[in-house]
Short mmCIF file of C-alpha atoms and ligand atoms in Angstrom, two decimals:
data_model
loop_
_atom_site.label_atom_id
_atom_site.label_comp_id
_atom_site.label_asym_id
_atom_site.label_seq_id
_atom_site.Cartn_x
_atom_site.Cartn_y
_atom_site.Cartn_z
CA MET A 858 -27.67 -0.37 26.72
CA SER A 859 -23.91 -0.18 27.14
CA ALA A 860 -21.78 -1.63 24.38
CA SER A 861 -19.22 -2.81 26.90
CA SER A 862 -21.78 -5.05 28.57
CA THR A 863 -23.23 -6.50 25.37
CA SER A 864 -20.27 -7.41 23.21
CA PRO A 865 -17.94 -10.11 24.52
CA LEU A 866 -14.48 -10.66 23.12
CA ILE A 867 -14.33 -13.27 20.37
CA ARG A 868 -11.00 -15.06 20.28
CA ASN A 869 -11.46 -17.46 17.38
CA ALA A 870 -11.02 -14.85 14.66
CA TRP A 871 -8.29 -13.00 12.78
CA TYR A 872 -7.43 -9.54 14.08
CA ALA A 873 -5.08 -6.85 12.84
CA ALA A 874 -2.04 -6.88 15.15
CA ALA A 875 0.15 -4.24 13.49
CA THR A 876 0.97 -2.73 10.12
CA SER A 877 3.71 -4.50 8.17
CA ALA A 878 5.92 -1.42 8.52
CA GLU A 879 5.65 -1.39 12.31
CA VAL A 880 7.23 -4.80 12.77
CA GLY A 881 10.90 -5.31 12.05
CA ARG A 882 14.10 -6.14 13.90
CA THR A 883 12.99 -4.33 17.06
CA LEU A 884 10.79 -6.13 19.59
CA LEU A 885 7.28 -4.63 19.67
CA GLY A 886 5.02 -5.34 22.67
CA ARG A 887 1.26 -4.95 22.21
CA HIS A 888 -1.81 -5.92 24.23
CA LEU A 889 -4.31 -7.75 21.99
CA LEU A 890 -7.54 -9.41 23.20
CA GLY A 891 -6.31 -9.27 26.79
CA THR A 892 -3.06 -10.99 25.88
CA PRO A 893 0.42 -9.44 25.89
CA VAL A 894 2.08 -10.24 22.56
CA VAL A 895 5.61 -9.54 21.31
CA LEU A 896 6.05 -9.06 17.56
CA TYR A 897 9.24 -9.09 15.48
CA ARG A 898 10.75 -10.39 12.24
CA THR A 899 13.38 -13.08 11.82
CA GLU A 900 16.53 -12.24 9.86
CA ALA A 901 14.78 -13.74 6.81
CA GLY A 902 11.87 -11.31 7.30
CA GLU A 903 9.29 -13.79 8.62
CA PRO A 904 6.94 -12.08 11.12
CA VAL A 905 6.61 -13.77 14.53
CA ALA A 906 4.12 -13.30 17.38
CA LEU A 907 4.91 -14.83 20.79
CA LEU A 908 3.32 -14.47 24.20
CA ASP A 909 5.08 -11.47 25.72
CA ALA A 910 5.90 -13.26 28.97
CA CYS A 911 9.01 -15.28 29.71
CA ALA A 912 8.31 -18.87 30.75
CA HIS A 913 10.61 -18.48 33.76
CA ARG A 914 9.23 -15.55 35.80
CA GLN A 915 7.07 -13.74 33.23
CA PHE A 916 9.44 -10.89 32.44
CA PRO A 917 8.22 -9.08 29.26
CA LEU A 918 10.08 -10.52 26.28
CA SER A 919 9.43 -7.21 24.48
CA ARG A 920 11.90 -5.66 26.95
CA SER A 921 14.53 -8.28 26.20
CA ALA A 922 17.14 -8.75 23.46
CA LEU A 923 16.63 -10.00 19.91
CA VAL A 924 19.64 -12.19 19.10
CA GLY A 925 19.49 -13.47 15.54
CA ASP A 926 16.04 -15.08 15.32
CA ASP A 927 15.82 -15.73 19.09
CA ILE A 928 14.79 -13.66 22.12
CA ARG A 929 17.11 -13.66 25.14
CA CYS A 930 15.10 -12.72 28.23
CA GLY A 931 16.28 -9.49 29.83
CA TYR A 932 15.93 -10.87 33.35
CA HIS A 933 17.88 -14.19 33.72
CA GLY A 934 18.88 -14.86 30.12
CA PHE A 935 16.62 -17.77 29.13
CA THR A 936 16.63 -17.84 25.31
CA PHE A 937 13.59 -18.65 23.17
CA ALA A 938 13.57 -19.58 19.48
CA SER A 939 10.98 -18.08 17.13
CA SER A 940 8.96 -21.30 17.62
CA GLY A 941 8.59 -20.34 21.29
CA GLU A 942 10.80 -23.22 22.48
CA CYS A 943 13.38 -22.44 25.16
CA ILE A 944 16.76 -23.34 23.71
CA HIS A 945 19.19 -22.10 26.35
CA ILE A 946 19.23 -21.49 30.11
CA PRO A 947 22.47 -19.94 31.37
CA SER A 948 21.98 -21.22 34.92
CA SER A 949 20.87 -24.79 34.10
CA PRO A 950 22.18 -27.44 31.69
CA ARG A 951 18.73 -29.05 31.70
CA ILE A 952 15.79 -27.32 29.98
CA PRO A 953 12.46 -28.14 31.69
CA ARG A 954 9.85 -29.70 29.38
CA ASP A 955 7.41 -26.81 29.87
CA ALA A 956 9.96 -24.11 29.13
CA HIS A 957 8.32 -22.57 26.09
CA VAL A 958 6.12 -19.60 25.30
CA ARG A 959 3.05 -19.69 23.09
CA ARG A 960 3.49 -18.78 19.44
CA PHE A 961 0.39 -17.33 17.73
CA PRO A 962 -0.63 -17.89 14.10
CA LEU A 963 0.37 -14.71 12.23
CA VAL A 964 -0.17 -13.92 8.54
CA GLU A 965 0.96 -10.88 6.54
CA ARG A 966 -1.62 -9.54 4.10
CA HIS A 967 -2.44 -6.11 2.60
CA ASP A 968 0.31 -4.31 4.56
CA MET A 969 -1.06 -5.65 7.85
CA LEU A 970 -0.12 -8.51 10.18
CA TRP A 971 -3.09 -10.68 11.18
CA ILE A 972 -3.07 -12.61 14.43
CA TRP A 973 -5.32 -15.48 15.59
CA PRO A 974 -5.56 -15.29 19.39
CA GLY A 975 -7.87 -18.31 19.76
CA GLU A 976 -7.60 -22.07 19.21
CA PRO A 977 -4.61 -22.49 16.80
CA ALA A 978 -6.15 -25.52 15.05
CA LEU A 979 -9.04 -23.33 13.85
CA ALA A 980 -6.81 -20.63 12.31
CA ASP A 981 -7.79 -20.74 8.63
CA PRO A 982 -6.06 -17.90 6.67
CA SER A 983 -8.89 -17.90 4.11
CA ARG A 984 -10.98 -16.20 6.81
CA ILE A 985 -8.76 -13.09 6.91
CA PRO A 986 -10.83 -10.16 5.55
CA ASP A 987 -9.92 -9.92 1.87
CA CYS A 988 -9.30 -6.30 0.82
CA PRO A 989 -7.47 -6.39 -2.54
CA TRP A 990 -7.91 -2.63 -3.05
CA LEU A 991 -5.43 -2.14 -0.20
CA ASP A 992 -2.68 -3.45 -2.49
CA GLY A 993 -2.92 -0.21 -4.53
CA SER A 994 -0.38 2.53 -3.85
CA ALA A 995 -2.67 5.62 -3.61
CA LYS A 996 -3.58 5.17 0.04
CA VAL A 997 -3.11 6.81 3.43
CA SER A 998 -3.24 5.22 6.87
CA TYR A 999 -4.19 6.18 10.41
CA TYR A 1000 -3.81 4.56 13.83
CA ALA A 1001 -5.22 5.39 17.27
CA HIS A 1002 -5.34 3.55 20.56
CA LEU A 1003 -8.99 4.38 21.11
CA ARG A 1004 -10.25 4.49 24.70
CA ALA A 1005 -13.62 3.02 23.75
CA HIS A 1006 -15.16 -0.39 23.23
CA TYR A 1007 -14.80 -1.76 19.71
CA GLN A 1008 -18.58 -2.11 19.30
CA LEU A 1009 -18.91 1.68 19.52
CA LEU A 1010 -16.41 2.03 16.68
CA ILE A 1011 -18.23 -0.56 14.54
CA GLU A 1012 -21.53 1.25 15.04
CA ASN A 1013 -19.92 4.60 14.23
CA LEU A 1014 -18.70 3.16 10.92
CA LEU A 1015 -22.04 1.58 10.01
CA ASP A 1016 -24.04 4.73 10.76
CA PHE A 1017 -22.87 7.63 8.63
CA SER A 1018 -25.75 9.85 9.75
CA HIS A 1019 -23.15 11.20 12.22
CA VAL A 1020 -20.98 12.58 9.41
CA PRO A 1021 -22.78 15.93 8.85
CA TYR A 1022 -22.48 16.62 12.60
CA VAL A 1023 -19.12 15.17 13.67
CA HIS A 1024 -17.33 15.95 10.38
CA HIS A 1025 -19.37 18.89 9.06
CA ASP A 1026 -16.22 20.90 8.27
CA GLN A 1027 -14.71 18.15 6.09
CA GLN A 1028 -17.03 15.70 4.40
CA GLY A 1029 -20.51 16.23 5.81
CA HIS A 1030 -23.21 16.60 3.18
CA PRO A 1031 -26.90 16.60 4.12
CA GLU A 1032 -27.95 13.43 2.28
CA LEU A 1033 -25.68 11.35 4.55
CA ALA A 1034 -28.24 11.80 7.35
CA ARG A 1035 -31.32 11.49 5.15
CA VAL A 1036 -30.98 8.44 2.90
CA ILE A 1037 -31.45 5.30 5.00
CA PRO A 1038 -29.15 2.44 3.93
CA ARG A 1039 -30.58 -0.99 3.26
CA ALA A 1040 -28.93 -3.42 5.71
CA ARG A 1041 -28.86 -7.21 5.63
CA GLU A 1042 -26.83 -10.15 6.95
CA HIS A 1043 -24.83 -12.72 5.01
CA GLY A 1044 -23.49 -15.19 7.56
CA ASP A 1045 -20.99 -13.31 9.72
CA THR A 1046 -21.05 -10.26 7.42
CA VAL A 1047 -23.43 -7.29 7.58
CA VAL A 1048 -23.86 -5.40 4.30
CA SER A 1049 -25.54 -2.04 3.99
CA THR A 1050 -25.89 0.00 0.77
CA ARG A 1051 -27.33 3.29 -0.49
CA ILE A 1052 -27.04 5.91 -3.24
CA MET A 1053 -27.45 9.61 -2.42
CA ARG A 1054 -28.45 11.87 -5.30
CA GLU A 1055 -27.79 15.55 -5.82
CA SER A 1056 -26.19 16.35 -2.49
CA SER A 1057 -23.76 19.24 -2.20
CA THR A 1058 -20.04 18.56 -2.59
CA PRO A 1059 -18.28 19.00 0.81
CA PRO A 1060 -14.82 20.61 1.20
CA LEU A 1061 -12.73 17.43 1.42
CA TRP A 1062 -14.24 15.79 -1.67
CA SER A 1063 -14.04 19.09 -3.52
CA ASP A 1064 -10.30 19.33 -2.83
CA VAL A 1065 -9.51 15.66 -3.49
CA MET A 1066 -11.75 14.96 -6.49
CA GLY A 1067 -11.66 18.48 -7.95
CA LEU A 1068 -15.48 18.84 -7.94
CA PRO A 1069 -16.77 22.42 -7.37
CA LEU A 1070 -17.51 23.11 -3.69
CA GLY A 1071 -21.26 22.87 -3.05
CA ALA A 1072 -22.06 21.63 -6.57
CA PRO A 1073 -24.57 18.74 -6.93
CA MET A 1074 -22.86 15.40 -6.36
CA ASP A 1075 -24.05 11.76 -6.30
CA HIS A 1076 -22.57 9.41 -3.73
CA ASP A 1077 -22.70 5.60 -3.69
CA GLN A 1078 -21.79 3.65 -0.52
CA ARG A 1079 -21.50 -0.02 0.35
CA PHE A 1080 -20.67 -0.83 3.98
CA GLU A 1081 -19.46 -4.29 4.93
CA PHE A 1082 -18.87 -5.38 8.52
CA ARG A 1083 -16.76 -8.53 8.37
CA ALA A 1084 -17.15 -9.69 11.92
CA PRO A 1085 -15.54 -9.20 14.27
CA SER A 1086 -12.61 -7.07 13.17
CA ALA A 1087 -13.10 -5.19 9.88
CA VAL A 1088 -15.42 -2.61 8.31
CA CYS A 1089 -14.86 -1.99 4.58
CA ILE A 1090 -16.67 0.94 2.98
CA ARG A 1091 -16.51 0.97 -0.84
CA GLN A 1092 -17.65 4.30 -2.20
CA ALA A 1093 -17.77 6.47 -5.30
CA VAL A 1094 -18.77 10.07 -5.92
CA TRP A 1095 -19.40 11.87 -9.20
CA ALA A 1096 -20.81 15.19 -10.32
CA SER A 1097 -24.58 14.70 -10.65
CA LYS A 1098 -25.52 13.81 -14.21
CA VAL A 1099 -21.88 12.98 -15.05
CA PRO A 1100 -21.76 9.31 -13.94
CA GLU A 1101 -19.12 8.46 -16.54
CA ARG A 1102 -16.49 10.35 -14.46
CA ARG A 1103 -16.65 8.45 -11.20
CA TYR A 1104 -14.18 8.78 -8.33
CA PRO A 1105 -14.12 5.41 -6.57
CA PHE A 1106 -12.47 5.15 -3.16
CA SER A 1107 -12.53 2.86 -0.14
CA THR A 1108 -12.15 3.40 3.56
CA THR A 1109 -11.04 0.26 5.34
CA HIS A 1110 -11.13 0.03 9.11
CA PHE A 1111 -9.66 -2.62 11.40
CA MET A 1112 -10.56 -2.80 15.08
CA THR A 1113 -8.79 -5.00 17.62
CA PRO A 1114 -9.85 -4.88 21.27
CA ASP A 1115 -6.90 -4.69 23.63
CA GLY A 1116 -8.95 -6.53 26.24
CA CYS A 1117 -8.62 -3.69 28.76
CA GLY A 1118 -11.56 -1.64 27.43
CA ALA A 1119 -9.70 0.13 24.61
CA THR A 1120 -9.37 -0.64 20.90
CA HIS A 1121 -6.48 -0.58 18.45
CA TYR A 1122 -7.94 1.26 15.47
CA TRP A 1123 -6.32 1.30 12.03
CA SER A 1124 -7.92 2.89 9.02
CA TRP A 1125 -6.88 3.24 5.41
CA VAL A 1126 -8.27 5.45 2.67
CA SER A 1127 -7.57 4.14 -0.85
CA LEU A 1128 -8.14 6.43 -3.83
CA GLU A 1129 -8.97 4.11 -6.71
CA TRP A 1130 -9.02 6.28 -9.79
CA GLU A 1131 -6.16 6.74 -12.24
CA GLY A 1132 -3.61 9.53 -11.90
CA VAL A 1133 -3.78 10.44 -8.19
CA ASP A 1134 -0.90 12.89 -7.67
CA PRO A 1135 1.17 13.37 -4.47
CA ALA A 1136 -0.53 16.69 -3.60
CA THR A 1137 -3.96 15.03 -3.74
CA LEU A 1138 -2.72 12.18 -1.55
CA GLU A 1139 -1.26 14.66 0.93
CA ARG A 1140 -4.60 16.52 1.12
CA MET A 1141 -6.38 13.18 1.60
CA ASP A 1142 -3.97 12.22 4.37
CA ARG A 1143 -4.57 15.50 6.21
CA GLY A 1144 -8.34 15.28 5.79
CA ALA A 1145 -8.51 11.59 6.78
CA ARG A 1146 -6.53 12.30 9.95
CA GLU A 1147 -8.78 15.18 10.96
CA VAL A 1148 -11.88 13.06 10.33
CA ALA A 1149 -10.54 10.03 12.25
CA ASP A 1150 -9.44 12.26 15.15
CA GLN A 1151 -12.96 13.70 15.31
CA ASP A 1152 -14.39 10.18 15.55
CA VAL A 1153 -11.91 9.28 18.29
CA VAL A 1154 -12.90 12.35 20.34
CA ALA A 1155 -16.63 11.55 19.91
CA LEU A 1156 -16.27 7.85 20.74
CA GLU A 1157 -14.13 8.46 23.82
CA ALA A 1158 -16.70 10.98 25.12
CA GLN A 1159 -19.47 8.44 24.45
CA GLN A 1160 -17.59 5.65 26.23
CA ALA A 1161 -16.82 7.84 29.25
CA LEU A 1162 -20.50 8.70 29.58
CA HIS A 1163 -21.54 5.03 29.16
CA ASP A 1164 -19.22 4.14 32.01
CA ARG A 1165 -20.61 6.85 34.29
CA LEU A 1166 -24.23 5.97 33.49
CA ARG A 1167 -23.60 2.28 34.07
CA ASP A 1168 -22.15 3.02 37.49
CA GLY A 1169 -24.75 5.67 38.41
CA ALA A 1170 -28.06 5.48 40.24
CA VAL A 1171 -30.31 6.99 37.53
CA ALA A 1172 -32.11 4.54 35.26
CA HIS A 1173 -31.58 5.31 31.58
CA GLY A 1174 -32.26 3.78 28.22
CA VAL A 1175 -31.54 4.28 24.54
CA VAL A 1176 -33.78 4.30 21.50
CA SER A 1177 -33.07 3.19 17.96
CA VAL A 1178 -34.36 4.52 14.63
CA PRO A 1179 -34.46 2.87 11.19
CA PHE A 1180 -30.98 4.24 10.44
CA ASP A 1181 -29.65 1.97 13.22
CA ALA A 1182 -30.65 -1.26 11.46
CA GLY A 1183 -27.07 -2.03 10.36
CA SER A 1184 -25.67 -1.36 13.84
CA LEU A 1185 -28.27 -3.62 15.44
CA LEU A 1186 -27.40 -6.41 13.00
CA THR A 1187 -23.71 -6.13 13.95
CA ARG A 1188 -24.67 -6.73 17.58
CA GLN A 1189 -26.61 -9.85 16.59
CA VAL A 1190 -23.71 -11.21 14.53
CA LEU A 1191 -21.21 -10.63 17.36
CA ALA A 1192 -23.54 -12.23 19.92
CA ARG A 1193 -23.97 -15.28 17.65
CA MET A 1194 -20.20 -15.63 17.16
CA ALA A 1195 -19.64 -15.40 20.91
CA GLU A 1196 -22.29 -18.04 21.52
CA ARG A 1197 -20.68 -20.37 18.94
CA GLU A 1198 -17.35 -19.89 20.65
CA ARG A 1199 -18.83 -20.75 24.05
CA GLU A 1200 -20.40 -23.94 22.64
CA THR A 1201 -17.17 -25.17 21.05
CA ALA A 1202 -14.81 -24.17 23.88
CA PRO A 1203 -12.82 -27.13 25.22
CA GLU A 1204 -13.85 -28.37 28.67
CA PRO A 1205 -11.67 -26.81 31.37
CA ARG A 1206 -9.21 -29.32 32.79
CA SER A 1207 -10.05 -30.38 36.35
CA ALA A 1208 -7.63 -29.43 39.11
CA ALA A 1209 -6.95 -33.12 39.85
CA SER A 1210 -5.77 -34.01 36.34
S1 FES B 2465 12.10 -14.13 33.81
FE1 FES B 2465 13.00 -14.56 31.91
S2 FES B 2465 14.77 -15.63 32.37
FE2 FES B 2465 13.86 -15.25 34.29
FE1 FE2 B 2466 -16.93 9.44 11.49
#
């Protein structure tokens, strides 16, 4: 079963559009959910997301000029306010009533900008995935434009039995592929938890937490898929039999389909114990990048093969094992959300109206 044929895009949801640091006084164009969007900040620092297409002849506004808080189109000079309204046309004293571009709801939270590409009236900011641990300072970030469907990324993050194989040089320890997590649904969230006892400390955790390489280590994990755009993994490790010295950390992953078959992928690793020094953070940054790059390589290879098999003449199938329970639940949640969206979609306007 190909992920690209089973997981439709869900528009009525909050998605990460960019990190806070990426968006400033330079126009940033980005494809999100099949929609070209231009992002920038007003002089007062308010983030803005507009459709990246001029209302005149659809020139990209991201290739235009930011003048104060307004965008002056780089083709014929129509000027749009941050509301999306056209406020000036050099070649016409009259501004047509429909001369505006769509402005998207956009909220800044946890060093990310969150966009709502669907029905604006439904955009409730309380539905943005809440990740308060991201407000801490001991964290590192990663971004990739992943040439794979977002469902493949979600399943990768819910099934850590891949870690001893894809990331064996960094953080793979044998219990990751042996202890089956317990997965369940809570509304549009899938939660999966497990504790692994007396596994051997892998190189990355040895360097970052200072535990002896290969020494017995316990590892606690709680995965949360907050459909459709976030996977939060709260974790802790400690030397076996020394639970009073825990090293809690979180890996937080945001996935936003670009609508053209690829996925914008951001991830953060937050180290949540006291006294994390710069050298430790630098080692974490290097390790997190290597690990995320390994996932990107694996997922792009998987997607390329899915595409070839889908287009080929040989019948094929896939099997699932108990470890896949969380991944299968994420498919159900996404399918339910897509169905809800279809049921509540406004009737298309008839051509005669
Ligand atoms: S396309 Fe933008 S002003 Fe003509
Ligand atoms: Fe991975």
